[in-house]
Coordinates of C-alpha atoms and ligand atoms in Angstrom, one line a residue:
X1 CA -0.1 -0.3 -0.3
X2 CA 2.9 2.4 0.5
X3 CA 4.3 1.8 -1.6
X4 CA 2.1 1.7 -4.4
X5 CA 1.2 5.1 -2.6
X6 CA 5.1 6.4 -3.0
X7 CA 4.6 4.8 -7.0
X8 CA 1.9 7.3 -7.0
X9 CA 3.4 10.2 -6.0
X10 CA 6.4 9.9 -8.1
X11 CA 4.5 9.2 -10.8
X12 CA 2.9 11.8 -10.7
X13 CA 5.6 14.2 -10.0
X14 CA 7.3 13.3 -13.1
X15 CA 4.1 13.3 -15.5
X16 CA 4.3 17.0 -14.5
X17 CA 7.5 17.9 -14.1
X18 CA 7.2 21.4 -15.3
X19 CA 5.8 20.5 -18.8
X20 CA 4.3 23.3 -20.5
X21 CA 0.5 23.1 -21.3
X22 CA 0.4 25.5 -24.5
X23 CA 4.1 25.0 -25.9
X24 CA 5.9 22.1 -27.1
X25 CA 8.5 20.0 -25.7
X26 CA 9.7 16.6 -26.1
X27 CA 7.3 13.3 -25.5
X28 CA 11.0 12.3 -23.7
X29 CA 14.2 13.5 -23.8
X30 CA 16.7 16.1 -25.2
X31 CA 15.6 19.0 -28.0
X32 CA 17.3 21.5 -29.1
X33 CA 16.8 24.2 -32.0
X34 CA 13.7 23.2 -34.2
X35 CA 14.7 22.3 -37.8
X36 CA 13.7 22.3 -41.9
X37 CA 9.8 23.6 -40.6
X38 CA 7.7 23.7 -43.5
X39 CA 3.7 23.8 -44.3
X40 CA 2.3 20.8 -46.1
X41 CA -1.5 20.8 -47.3
X42 CA -2.8 21.6 -43.8
X43 CA 0.0 19.6 -41.4
X44 CA 2.6 22.3 -39.8
X45 CA 5.8 20.1 -39.5
X46 CA 8.0 20.3 -36.7
X47 CA 11.6 18.9 -37.1
X48 CA 13.5 19.3 -34.0
X49 CA 17.4 18.7 -32.2
X50 CA 16.7 15.5 -30.7
X51 CA 18.3 12.6 -28.9
X52 CA 15.5 9.9 -28.4
X53 CA 17.8 8.3 -25.6
X54 CA 18.5 10.2 -23.1
X55 CA 18.1 13.7 -21.4
X56 CA 21.1 15.2 -22.8
X57 CA 22.8 16.5 -25.8
X58 CA 23.9 13.8 -28.2
X59 CA 23.1 10.9 -30.4
X60 CA 21.0 13.7 -32.3
X61 CA 18.1 13.1 -34.7
X62 CA 15.8 14.4 -36.7
X63 CA 12.7 14.5 -34.5
X64 CA 9.0 14.6 -35.2
X65 CA 6.0 16.1 -34.3
X66 CA 2.6 17.6 -36.6
X67 CA -0.5 19.9 -36.0
X68 CA -2.7 21.9 -38.1
X69 CA -3.1 24.8 -35.3
X70 CA 0.2 25.8 -33.9
X71 CA -1.0 24.5 -30.7
X72 CA -1.9 20.5 -31.2
X73 CA 1.4 18.8 -31.9
X74 CA 1.0 15.0 -32.5
X75 CA 4.5 12.6 -32.1
X76 CA 5.8 11.3 -34.7
X77 CA 8.3 8.5 -35.3
X78 CA 11.7 10.3 -36.0
X79 CA 12.4 11.7 -39.3
X80 CA 16.0 11.4 -40.0
X81 CA 17.6 9.0 -38.0
X82 CA 21.2 9.1 -36.1
X83 CA 22.8 6.3 -38.8
X84 CA 25.8 4.5 -39.5
X85 CA 28.3 6.7 -37.2
X86 CA 26.8 9.8 -39.0
X87 CA 24.4 11.6 -36.8
X88 CA 21.7 14.1 -38.4
X89 CA 22.5 17.9 -37.2
X90 CA 20.9 20.9 -38.4
X91 CA 18.6 21.8 -41.3
X92 CA 15.6 23.3 -43.2
X93 CA 13.6 22.0 -45.7
X94 CA 11.8 23.1 -49.1
X95 CA 9.3 21.9 -52.1
X96 CA 11.1 21.2 -55.1
X97 CA 7.7 21.6 -57.1
X98 CA 9.5 21.6 -60.2
X99 CA 11.1 17.9 -59.3
X100 CA 15.0 19.9 -59.6
X101 CA 16.5 17.0 -58.2
X102 CA 15.0 14.6 -59.8
X103 CA 14.2 12.3 -57.1
X104 CA 10.0 12.8 -57.2
X105 CA 7.9 10.0 -58.5
X106 CA 6.1 10.4 -61.8
X107 CA 3.0 11.3 -59.9
X108 CA 4.5 14.0 -57.5
X109 CA 7.3 16.3 -56.6
X110 CA 9.5 16.0 -53.6
X111 CA 10.2 17.3 -50.6
X112 CA 14.0 17.8 -49.6
X113 CA 15.7 18.4 -46.3
X114 CA 18.8 19.8 -46.5
X115 CA 21.3 18.8 -42.7
X116 CA 24.4 18.2 -41.7
X117 CA 26.0 15.2 -41.2
X118 CA 28.3 14.7 -38.0
X119 CA 30.8 12.2 -37.3
X120 CA 31.4 12.0 -34.1
X121 CA 34.1 9.5 -34.6
X122 CA 36.7 12.5 -36.2
X123 CA 34.5 15.6 -35.9
X124 CA 33.6 15.9 -39.9
X125 CA 30.7 18.1 -40.6
X126 CA 29.3 17.7 -44.3
X127 CA 25.8 18.5 -45.8
X128 CA 23.2 15.8 -46.3
X129 CA 19.9 15.8 -48.3
X130 CA 17.0 13.5 -47.6
X131 CA 13.6 13.5 -49.3
X132 CA 10.3 12.5 -48.8
X133 CA 7.9 11.4 -51.6
X134 CA 4.8 11.2 -48.7
X135 CA 4.4 14.9 -48.1
X136 CA 6.6 14.7 -45.2
X137 CA 5.5 12.4 -43.1
X138 CA 9.3 9.8 -44.0
X139 CA 12.1 10.6 -45.2
X140 CA 14.8 8.6 -47.5
X141 CA 18.5 9.7 -47.3
X142 CA 20.0 10.4 -51.0
X143 CA 22.4 7.7 -51.8
X144 CA 24.8 9.8 -53.2
X145 CA 25.4 11.9 -49.7
X146 CA 27.5 13.6 -48.7
X147 CA 26.2 16.3 -51.0
X148 CA 28.9 18.9 -50.1
X149 CA 32.4 16.7 -48.1
X150 CA 34.2 17.8 -45.8
X151 CA 36.8 18.4 -48.3
X152 CA 35.1 20.6 -50.1
X153 CA 33.8 22.7 -47.2
X154 CA 37.6 22.6 -46.4
X155 CA 39.5 25.5 -49.1
X156 CA 36.3 28.2 -46.9
X157 CA 36.1 27.5 -43.5
X158 CA 39.6 27.0 -41.2
X159 CA 38.5 23.9 -39.5
X160 CA 39.1 22.0 -42.5
X161 CA 35.5 21.0 -42.9
X162 CA 35.4 20.5 -38.6
X163 CA 32.2 23.6 -38.0
X164 CA 30.7 23.9 -41.6
X165 CA 26.8 23.1 -40.4
X166 CA 23.2 24.5 -40.5
X167 CA 22.1 24.7 -44.2
X168 CA 19.8 26.8 -44.7
X169 CA 18.4 26.2 -48.5
X170 CA 15.9 27.6 -50.8
X171 CA 14.8 27.6 -54.3
X172 CA 15.9 31.4 -56.3
X173 CA 13.4 32.2 -58.5
X174 CA 15.3 34.9 -60.7
X175 CA 18.6 32.9 -60.8
X176 CA 17.0 30.2 -61.1
X177 CA 19.4 27.6 -58.8
X178 CA 19.1 27.0 -55.5
X179 CA 20.8 28.9 -52.6
X180 CA 22.4 27.4 -49.5
X181 CA 24.0 29.3 -46.3
X182 CA 26.1 27.5 -44.5
X183 CA 27.6 28.8 -40.9
X184 CA 31.2 28.7 -39.7
X185 CA 30.9 27.2 -35.6
X186 CA 33.3 29.8 -34.2
X187 CA 34.5 31.8 -37.4
X188 CA 31.4 34.8 -37.4
X189 CA 31.1 34.1 -41.2
X190 CA 28.6 32.6 -43.3
X191 CA 29.1 31.3 -47.2
X192 CA 26.5 30.9 -49.6
X193 CA 26.5 28.0 -52.1
X194 CA 24.3 27.1 -55.2
X195 CA 22.9 24.3 -57.1
X196 CA 21.6 23.6 -60.3
X197 CA 19.4 20.5 -58.7
X198 CA 20.3 20.9 -55.0
X199 CA 22.5 17.8 -55.2
X200 CA 25.5 19.4 -57.2
X201 CA 26.7 22.1 -54.9
X202 CA 29.8 25.7 -55.6
X203 CA 30.6 27.9 -53.5
X204 CA 30.1 31.2 -54.4
X205 CA 30.3 34.0 -51.8
X206 CA 31.2 34.7 -48.4
X207 CA 29.5 37.1 -45.7
X208 CA 31.4 37.8 -42.7
X209 CA 32.2 40.8 -39.9
X210 CA 34.1 42.6 -42.9
X211 CA 30.6 42.9 -45.0
X212 CA 29.1 43.8 -41.9
X213 CA 31.1 47.3 -41.0
X214 CA 27.6 48.5 -37.9
X215 CA 28.3 45.0 -36.0
X216 CA 28.7 45.6 -33.0
X217 CA 32.3 43.7 -31.9
X218 CA 31.6 40.9 -29.8
X219 CA 28.3 39.3 -31.3
X220 CA 30.8 36.0 -32.2
X221 CA 30.4 32.3 -32.7
X222 CA 27.1 32.5 -36.0
X223 CA 24.4 29.6 -36.2
X224 CA 21.8 28.4 -37.8
X225 CA 20.8 30.8 -40.3
X226 CA 17.5 31.8 -41.7
X227 CA 16.6 33.7 -45.2
X228 CA 13.5 34.2 -47.3
X229 CA 12.0 37.2 -48.6
X230 CA 9.7 39.5 -46.4
X231 CA 7.3 41.8 -47.2
X232 CA 7.4 45.8 -46.0
X233 CA 3.9 46.9 -44.1
X234 CA 2.2 48.9 -46.1
X235 CA 4.3 48.9 -49.4
X236 CA 4.7 46.7 -52.2
X237 CA 8.5 46.4 -51.6
X238 CA 9.5 43.2 -50.2
X239 CA 13.7 42.6 -48.2
X240 CA 15.8 39.8 -48.1
X241 CA 16.1 38.9 -44.1
X242 CA 18.8 37.0 -42.8
X243 CA 18.3 35.8 -39.4
X244 CA 21.4 34.3 -36.8
X245 CA 22.3 33.0 -33.7
X246 CA 26.0 34.0 -32.4
X247 CA 26.9 32.5 -29.4
X248 CA 28.0 35.4 -27.8
X249 CA 26.8 39.1 -27.5
X250 CA 23.4 38.9 -27.2
X251 CA 21.4 41.7 -24.9
X252 CA 20.7 39.5 -22.1
X253 CA 24.4 37.4 -22.1
X254 CA 25.0 34.6 -24.4
X255 CA 23.2 33.5 -27.4
X256 CA 20.1 35.0 -28.9
X257 CA 18.4 36.0 -32.4
X258 CA 19.8 39.2 -34.7
X259 CA 17.6 39.9 -38.2
X260 CA 19.3 42.1 -40.9
X261 CA 17.5 43.0 -43.9
X262 CA 19.7 43.8 -47.1
X263 CA 19.8 42.6 -51.4
X264 CA 20.1 40.0 -52.6
X265 CA 21.3 38.7 -56.0
X266 CA 21.4 34.5 -55.8
X267 CA 25.1 35.1 -54.7
X268 CA 25.9 37.8 -52.3
X269 CA 23.6 39.4 -49.5
X270 CA 24.6 43.3 -49.8
X271 CA 23.2 44.0 -45.3
X272 CA 21.8 47.2 -45.0
X273 CA 23.8 49.5 -42.8
X274 CA 23.4 48.0 -39.2
X275 CA 20.9 49.4 -36.4
X276 CA 21.8 48.4 -33.6
X277 CA 19.0 49.3 -32.0
X278 CA 16.6 47.2 -34.0
X279 CA 19.6 44.2 -34.7
X280 CA 17.8 41.8 -32.2
X281 CA 14.7 39.8 -32.2
X282 CA 14.7 38.9 -28.7
X283 CA 15.9 40.6 -24.7
X284 CA 15.4 37.5 -23.3
X285 CA 17.5 34.7 -22.0
X286 CA 16.0 32.1 -23.8
X287 CA 15.3 32.6 -27.7
X288 CA 18.0 30.6 -30.3
X289 CA 18.6 29.2 -32.8
X290 CA 15.2 30.8 -35.0
X291 CA 13.9 29.4 -38.0
X292 CA 10.6 30.0 -40.3
X293 CA 8.6 27.5 -41.5
X294 CA 8.8 27.4 -45.3
X295 CA 6.0 27.2 -47.9
X296 CA 3.4 28.3 -45.5
X297 CA 0.6 29.3 -48.6
X298 CA 0.3 33.3 -50.2
X299 CA -3.8 33.0 -49.1
X300 CA -2.0 32.8 -45.5
X301 CA 1.1 34.4 -46.0
X302 CA 3.1 34.8 -42.8
X303 CA 6.6 34.3 -41.8
X304 CA 6.4 32.7 -38.3
X305 CA 9.4 32.3 -36.7
X306 CA 9.9 29.5 -33.7
X307 CA 13.0 29.2 -31.5
X308 CA 14.3 27.1 -28.7
X309 CA 14.4 28.1 -25.3
X310 CA 16.9 26.8 -23.3
X311 CA 20.2 28.2 -22.8
X312 CA 21.4 25.9 -20.2
X313 CA 22.1 22.5 -21.6
X314 CA 21.0 19.6 -19.2
X315 CA 21.0 22.1 -16.3
X316 CA 17.2 23.0 -16.2
X317 CA 15.5 21.0 -13.4
X318 CA 13.6 18.8 -15.7
X319 CA 13.6 15.3 -15.5
X320 CA 11.9 13.9 -18.4
X321 CA 12.0 16.2 -20.9
X322 CA 15.0 18.4 -21.5
X323 CA 13.9 22.2 -23.9
X324 CA 11.3 23.8 -25.2
X325 CA 9.9 25.0 -28.8
X326 CA 8.9 29.0 -28.7
X327 CA 5.8 29.6 -28.8
X328 CA 5.0 30.6 -32.9
X329 CA 5.4 33.8 -33.9
X330 CA 4.9 36.2 -36.2
X331 CA 7.6 38.2 -38.0
X332 CA 6.9 41.5 -39.7
X333 CA 8.3 44.5 -41.4
X334 CA 7.1 48.0 -40.3
X335 CA 8.4 51.6 -42.0
X336 CA 8.2 55.0 -40.4
X337 CA 10.0 56.9 -42.8
X338 CA 13.1 55.2 -43.8
X339 CA 13.2 53.6 -40.4
X340 CA 12.8 49.8 -40.5
X341 CA 11.0 47.8 -37.5
X342 CA 10.8 44.7 -37.1
X343 CA 7.8 43.0 -35.5
X344 CA 6.6 39.9 -33.7
X345 CA 3.6 38.6 -32.5
X346 CA 1.7 35.5 -31.1
X347 CA -0.1 33.6 -33.6
X348 CA -3.6 34.1 -33.2
X349 CA -4.2 30.8 -33.3
X350 CA -3.9 30.8 -29.5
X351 CA -7.5 32.8 -29.2
X352 CA -9.3 30.2 -30.4
X353 CA -8.1 28.0 -27.0
X354 CA -8.1 31.1 -24.5
X355 CA -11.0 32.4 -22.8
X356 CA -11.4 35.6 -19.9
X357 CA -10.9 35.7 -17.0
X358 CA -10.8 38.6 -15.9
X359 CA -11.4 42.0 -17.5
X360 CA -10.7 45.9 -16.6
X361 CA -11.2 48.8 -18.6
X362 CA -11.2 52.7 -18.0
X363 CA -9.4 52.6 -14.8
X364 CA -6.9 54.0 -12.6
X365 CA -4.9 52.4 -10.3
X366 CA -2.8 54.2 -8.0
X367 CA -0.2 53.0 -5.6
X368 CA -1.0 50.3 -2.7
X369 CA -3.8 48.9 -4.8
X370 CA -3.5 45.2 -6.0
X371 CA -6.3 44.4 -9.0
X372 CA -5.6 40.9 -10.1
X373 CA -4.9 39.5 -6.9
X374 CA -8.2 37.6 -7.1
X375 CA -6.4 35.8 -10.7
X376 CA -4.5 32.5 -10.3
X377 CA -3.0 30.4 -13.7
X378 CA 0.0 29.2 -14.9
X379 CA -1.0 28.9 -18.6
X380 CA -1.9 32.6 -19.1
X381 CA -2.4 35.4 -22.3
X382 CA -2.1 38.4 -20.5
X383 CA -2.6 41.5 -22.5
X384 CA -2.4 45.5 -21.0
X385 CA -3.0 48.6 -21.7
X386 CA -2.2 51.7 -20.2
X387 CA -1.4 55.1 -20.1
X388 CA 1.8 55.6 -17.3
X389 CA 2.0 58.9 -15.3
X390 CA 5.7 60.5 -14.7
X391 CA 7.7 58.6 -12.4
X392 CA 5.2 55.2 -12.6
X393 CA 6.4 52.1 -12.3
X394 CA 3.7 49.5 -13.3
X395 CA 4.5 46.1 -12.5
X396 CA 3.0 42.6 -13.3
X397 CA 3.6 39.8 -11.0
X398 CA 3.0 36.5 -12.7
X399 CA 3.7 32.5 -10.9
X400 CA 3.3 34.1 -7.6
X401 CA 3.1 33.1 -4.5
X402 CA 5.0 34.5 -0.8
X403 CA 8.4 36.0 -2.0
X404 CA 8.0 33.6 -5.3
X405 CA 7.7 36.1 -8.5
X406 CA 8.2 36.7 -12.3
X407 CA 8.0 40.9 -12.0
X408 CA 7.4 42.1 -15.9
X409 CA 7.9 46.1 -15.2
X410 CA 7.5 49.1 -16.9
X411 CA 9.7 51.7 -16.2
X412 CA 8.1 55.5 -17.6
X413 CA 11.6 57.6 -16.8
X414 CA 13.4 55.5 -18.5
X415 CA 10.8 53.6 -21.2
X416 CA 11.9 50.4 -20.5
X417 CA 10.2 46.8 -20.1
X418 CA 11.9 44.7 -18.2
X419 CA 11.7 41.0 -16.9
X420 CA 13.0 40.3 -13.7
X421 CA 13.4 36.1 -12.8
X422 CA 15.6 36.2 -9.4
X423 CA 12.7 35.5 -7.3
X424 CA 11.0 33.2 -10.0
X425 CA 11.6 30.1 -8.5
X426 CA 14.6 27.0 -8.7
X427 CA 17.4 29.7 -10.1
X428 CA 20.0 27.5 -9.0
X429 CA 20.5 25.3 -11.6
X430 CA 23.0 27.3 -13.9
X431 CA 25.1 31.2 -13.4
X432 CA 22.7 32.4 -16.0
X433 CA 19.5 31.5 -14.5
X434 CA 18.1 34.3 -12.4
X435 CA 18.7 38.0 -13.4
X436 CA 16.8 41.0 -14.9
X437 CA 16.3 41.2 -19.2
X438 CA 15.8 44.8 -20.0
X439 CA 14.4 46.3 -23.6
X440 CA 13.5 49.7 -24.5
X441 CA 10.1 50.5 -25.1
X442 CA 8.3 53.7 -26.4
X443 CA 4.7 54.5 -25.8
X444 CA 2.4 54.3 -28.9
X445 CA 1.4 58.2 -30.2
X446 CA -1.4 58.6 -27.9
X447 CA 0.9 58.2 -24.7
X448 CA -0.6 53.8 -24.2
X449 CA 2.1 51.8 -23.3
X450 CA 1.0 47.6 -24.8
X451 CA 2.0 45.0 -23.0
X452 CA 1.3 41.5 -23.4
X453 CA 2.5 38.5 -22.1
X454 CA 2.7 34.6 -22.2
X455 CA 3.2 32.7 -19.3
X456 CA 3.0 28.9 -19.1
X457 CA 4.0 26.8 -16.9
X458 CA 8.0 27.5 -17.1
X459 CA 8.3 30.6 -19.3
X460 CA 7.6 33.7 -19.7
X461 CA 7.3 35.8 -23.5
X462 CA 7.0 39.4 -22.9
X463 CA 5.6 41.6 -26.1
X464 CA 6.2 45.2 -25.8
X465 CA 4.1 47.8 -27.9
X466 CA 3.1 45.7 -31.4
X467 CA 5.9 43.4 -31.0
X468 CA 9.0 45.8 -31.4
X469 CA 11.0 44.1 -28.3
X470 CA 10.2 40.4 -27.2
X471 CA 12.1 39.3 -23.6
X472 CA 11.5 35.0 -23.3
X473 CA 12.7 33.5 -20.2
X474 CA 12.7 30.2 -18.6
X475 CA 11.7 30.4 -14.8
X476 CA 10.9 27.4 -12.7
X477 CA 8.6 28.1 -9.8
X478 CA 6.9 26.3 -7.4
X479 CA 3.8 24.0 -9.0
X480 CA 1.9 26.1 -6.2
X481 CA 3.1 29.3 -7.5
X482 CA -0.1 30.8 -9.9
X483 CA -1.1 34.4 -8.2
X484 CA -0.9 37.2 -10.4
X485 CA -0.3 40.9 -9.1
X486 CA -0.8 44.2 -10.7
X487 CA 0.4 47.6 -8.8
X488 CA 2.0 50.5 -9.5
X489 CA 4.8 52.4 -7.4
X490 CA 5.9 56.7 -8.0
X491 CA 2.5 57.7 -9.7
X492 CA -0.7 56.3 -10.9
X493 CA -1.2 54.7 -14.3
X494 CA -4.7 55.1 -16.4
X495 CA -5.6 51.3 -17.6
X496 CA -7.6 51.2 -20.8
X497 CA -7.8 47.9 -21.3
X498 CA -6.5 44.6 -19.0
X499 CA -7.2 41.2 -20.1
X500 CA -6.4 38.1 -18.2
X501 CA -7.2 35.1 -20.5
X502 CA -6.4 31.1 -19.7
X503 CA -5.1 29.0 -22.1
X504 CA -6.5 25.5 -22.1
X505 CA -6.2 23.0 -24.4
X506 CA -8.5 20.8 -22.9
Ligands
LIG1 C1 10.8 14.0 -61.5 O1 11.8 13.1 -61.7 C2 12.3 11.8 -61.8 C3 13.8 11.9 -61.9 O2 13.9 11.5 -63.6 C4 11.2 11.7 -62.7 O3 11.2 9.9 -62.2 C5 10.1 11.8 -62.2 O4 8.7 11.5 -63.2 C6 10.0 13.0 -62.6 N1 9.0 13.5 -61.0 C7 7.7 14.6 -61.6 C8 6.5 15.1 -61.1 O5 8.2 15.2 -62.3
LIG2 C1 36.1 10.9 -41.1 O1 35.7 10.0 -41.5 C2 35.2 9.1 -41.9 C3 34.8 7.3 -42.0 O2 35.9 6.7 -41.3 C4 36.3 9.4 -43.2 O3 35.7 9.1 -44.8 C5 37.2 10.5 -43.3 O4 38.2 11.1 -44.4 C6 37.6 11.1 -42.0 N1 38.2 12.4 -42.3 C7 39.0 12.8 -42.1 C8 39.1 14.6 -42.2 O5 39.9 12.9 -41.2
LIG3 C1 28.7 20.1 -60.7 O1 28.2 21.5 -61.0 C2 29.3 22.6 -61.5 C3 28.9 23.9 -61.7 O2 28.0 24.0 -62.5 C4 29.6 21.5 -62.7 O3 30.2 22.1 -63.6 C5 29.8 20.3 -62.9 O4 29.9 19.3 -63.8 C6 28.8 19.4 -62.0 N1 28.7 18.6 -61.9 C7 28.1 17.2 -62.0 C8 28.4 15.8 -61.2 O5 27.1 17.1 -62.4
LIG4 C1 -13.6 53.2 -21.7 O1 -13.0 54.7 -22.7 C2 -13.2 53.7 -24.1 C3 -12.4 55.3 -24.8 O2 -13.0 56.7 -24.1 C4 -14.7 53.7 -24.6 O3 -14.8 53.7 -25.8 C5 -15.0 52.8 -24.1 O4 -16.3 52.4 -24.1 C6 -14.8 52.5 -22.9 N1 -15.3 51.2 -22.1 C7 -16.3 51.4 -20.8 C8 -16.2 49.7 -20.4 O5 -16.0 51.7 -19.9

C-alpha cells in the first residue's frame, strides 16, 4: 500500500515535471533547435534536434511532430535518423515543386531536407540531403550523400570542415538556382553556395564581419542561418532578411538571435547599414536557433518563427524532457519614414484556445492597489494597455506565491520594459538562470503602453508595443505559485484595457 502510494506520487511528479500546456516539448528526452520547419497541405511540420535515448545533447536525430493549428502537436516517429556513425544535425527543408532534383515520383514532386552529417569519430561535418515522397511524413537519405563533403568545405573553412553546418536552403526564382547558406561555427561568418539540382553545390560568396561594418564587436560564433523575403507592411515592396544565432554577444548575454535586412542577387547578400537598436529579435535569455516555416500558402502569407527556449544545456530542472519550443510568432517589417522595424506577435491561433478570466477597462490604478490578486493560473495570455503618469513604475507579477514571483515591469522614466526572474523559483541550476532582462519600449503616439505576456508553466514571453521588442525567459516556480499581482509605484496609471485569458488545450 505504502509502496503504491509512493509510486503514485513519483509518477505524478514526473508527469508534471514543469511540462508546459501550450508549448511544444518532446514526449521524452532532449531537444534543441527546430529544423526543417515546413507547412504541407493543412499540416504544420516541426522537426527538431532530438536525442531520443537520453536527456542530454548527443545522438542527434531529426525528431518530428505535426499540427494543424500550431497548438496541438502530435508526436511522430523520428524523421531523419542518426545512423552508421553519422548524426543528423540541424538543417532546413523546401518543396522541390519543379522536381529539379529528379527525386520525385512520376506522380509527385519531392520535398527535400538538407542537414549536417556529424561524425563523432573524427569530428567532420558535411552536408547531406534527404527527400520525402509522402508529403513530409517519412524521409529517405539521398544515396549520393554527402552533397557537400568536408573536403569541399575545407577551402572556405579554417577548421577544414570541422565546424561547417546548419544548411538553410531555398530556391531563388530569379536566378533559377538553389541557394544554401552554411554557418562556420566559431568563425563569425556564413558562406553562400548555389546549385541547379539541390545535389551538386558550388561555393559563391562569404558574408562575415568584414561585410557588416556596423555590427557591434563581440557578436561571435554565428549559427543556424535562416533567410527569406519579407513584405514591408504598407508598401508593395519586399526585402531580404537574414537571421542568425550567435553564441555570444546578445543583450541578455550568451546566445541570441539577430536579423539583418538587405538585397540578394542569388549569390551575394548586400546588407543594409546595421541599426544596432533594431538588431535583436529577443532581449531575453531563452530564444535561440530561430527558424521560420517555409511553404506557407500565400492565402495565409505569414512568416512564422520558432526557436529553442533553453540556454543552459542539460542544466534546467526537468527530468523527463529538456528543451521547449518558443511559442510560434509572426515576423513582419514595418516602415516609418526611413526606419524599418521588425515586429513579432504570437500567432492568432492562440486566441481560439483562450477564455477571459478577468477584464479591466478605463480604471485608474494608484500606488497601494493590487487589481489582479483574485486571479490565478499557470497558462495565461495577458494583455495590458495603459497610460502611465510621470515616474510611474507598473509591475505585473506572475507565478506568484509569497516572495516567489516573476515580475514584468514598465518604467516610465526610462521607457524600459523588463522581466525580473531573480525570485522566480529555482534559479540554482545555472549562473545565468536568474537576472533582469530589459528592452527599450516607447509608448504609442497617443501615450499608451501595450504589453502582452504569455505565461506557460516554465516560461514567460513578453511582447512590447506592437511587438517591436520581445523578452523570452524560462522560469521554474513551485507548482503552487499561480498568483498574479498588478501594482504601480511612483505614480498612477490609467488602465484602458487589461485582459487576463486562461489558455487551455483540453
Ligand atoms: C521527377 O524526376 C524523376 C527523374 O527524372 C522522374 O522519374 C519523375 O517522373 C519526375 N517526377 C515529376 C513529377 O516530374
Ligand atoms: C572521417 O571519417 C570518415 C569515415 O571513416 C572518412 O571517410 C573521412 O575521410 C574522415 N575525415 C577526416 C578529416 O578524418
Ligand atoms: C556540378 O556543377 C558544376 C558547376 O555548375 C559543374 O561544372 C559540374 O559538372 C557539376 N557536376 C556534376 C556531377 O553534375
Ligand atoms: C473605455 O473608454 C473608451 C474610450 O473613451 C470607450 O470607447 C469605452 O467604451 C470605454 N469602456 C468602458 C467599459 O467604459
